[in-house]
Amino acid sequence: MVLSSTGSVRCRCCCAVRRIFIVLCVLLTLAIPGSLWAGNSESEPPSAPGIRYTLAESVEQALRANPRVEAAHYALEGAGAEVGIARGRMLPSLTLSAGRTYINSISASGQVDVDYIDQHQDTLALRANQTLFAGMELLNGHQKAQLNEEMAQAEKGSVEARLILDVQTFFFDLLKARGEVSALEDALERLQAGVEAAKAFAGVRLAPYVDVLQAESDLADTRQRLSQARIEVANLRVNLNALLGLPARSPTHYEGDLRDLSMVLPWTVDQCLARAEQLRADLKVARKSLAMAEKQAKMVTGRYWPKIDLQAGYIHQERDYPDPGRSITGATIDRDYSSNYWTAGVNLEWRLFEGTRTHFEYRRASAEIGRLRAALRDTRDQVRAQVETSYQSMTEARERIDAAESGLELASETHERAQKRFESRVGTIIELLDAQERLTRAQINLSQARADYQTALANLLYAMGERNAGLRF
């Protein structure tokens, strides 16, 4: 009886050992993570259909198709037309006129004026007029129109620069969101394996059931975060499609890798500030606006001067009288006649007084000049602040990348050790879940730091006025 009881106990122990062995084998199979490094899945699957865009190709497509650029192009065309209008005001004008006039006399007494008896007149006139001097108003108007065209060109450049920055920012946000999705998918896989392991150990009474509940709670939370991250990816793709002038549901795929960084900037911060002063479109617009206001003030002062016009004309005139005329002797005479003649002369017009209107228009123009000078200083200060802050943000993000890479290595090693401790029943499921959470957070932190670096670089180039579609040096 004693031997029989001992054999039964040994049999139960062997069965328990076999169950534990099976559980450990399952754990080893399920606990292998799919990807440990953030950014490995930032490009979409190569088998997915649709048009593919790199960062540079996205910028080029946006510059071709975005309505903002199209509107700026039409504004530039309109400004070019204004130059033609201003130039036309300095050229001579040529006028052709023709007309017929009927005169019917109602009553008359005394000496008869042949110009006012029954008749009809036919007139054909060709007149030319050339302004010789207008107080420099016409010249300043033409120069102002040229400045307006240059300002429209600068505004178009500003619109394009802002569009490039928007495309680059959304592109990096999309890559960052994809990196978060990749990290959460890996976390979900690890947590599912952890839940299975916890259930297996709880089933053989090697772990409390509360470990199962904790693992399932973390699994549910990760699923929710993954769902939110996937929605963020979809929304960012829609926004990028809109910037590129594509339908919201267009099957586009944006290819990029946050690990492919441009780490070496070829300028110091002082060189960046100098280039911004020279290239920034906002500063060009502000300077052109100030120059236009100064031209407007000169146009107003030109009204104090006389205006001199050269005029010339050629006239053909015919008169037809229905009744013949009578001479002094009583003989009948034909009064119909035609004439051709030309005229030429110089006309001077000087507005001596206009009720102080010109004076106050000049004061208004002078006030506008003062406002635009202050606006130029403000724009220059803002540009310098943008360059400084973007440069500092880029430097800070680069330091965070180094820290995040180191943190990811440590988190990966911690997770591996926690996994082995759990499998050998030295560690607990709580310890493993904590290590998994730290690993996921480290992956997301690295993706965030890389995206922040690229975004800061894009902002710095925008602040400098540099156009660099692919952020390559």
PDB file of N, CA and C in Angstrom, residues 117 182 190 309 346 401:
ATOM      1  N   ILE A 117     -28.522 128.177 -88.656  1.00  0.00           N
ATOM      2  CA  ILE A 117     -29.697 127.965 -89.497  1.00  0.00           C
ATOM      3  C   ILE A 117     -29.777 126.480 -89.821  1.00  0.00           C
ATOM      4  N   SER A 182       3.568  51.070 -34.780  1.00  0.00           N
ATOM      5  CA  SER A 182       4.469  49.917 -34.789  1.00  0.00           C
ATOM      6  C   SER A 182       4.840  49.501 -33.369  1.00  0.00           C
ATOM      7  N   ARG A 190       3.300  41.346 -27.339  1.00  0.00           N
ATOM      8  CA  ARG A 190       3.916  40.912 -26.095  1.00  0.00           C
ATOM      9  C   ARG A 190       2.877  40.724 -24.990  1.00  0.00           C
ATOM     10  N   ASP A 309       0.700 118.989 -71.166  1.00  0.00           N
ATOM     11  CA  ASP A 309       0.322 118.021 -72.189  1.00  0.00           C
ATOM     12  C   ASP A 309       0.600 118.603 -73.568  1.00  0.00           C
ATOM     13  N   VAL A 346       0.236 123.159 -76.811  1.00  0.00           N
ATOM     14  CA  VAL A 346       0.701 122.718 -75.504  1.00  0.00           C
ATOM     15  C   VAL A 346      -0.273 123.253 -74.469  1.00  0.00           C
ATOM     16  N   ILE A 401      17.468  62.524 -29.038  1.00  0.00           N
ATOM     17  CA  ILE A 401      17.631  61.310 -29.841  1.00  0.00           C
ATOM     18  C   ILE A 401      18.707  60.417 -29.226  1.00  0.00           C
TER      19      ILE A 401
END
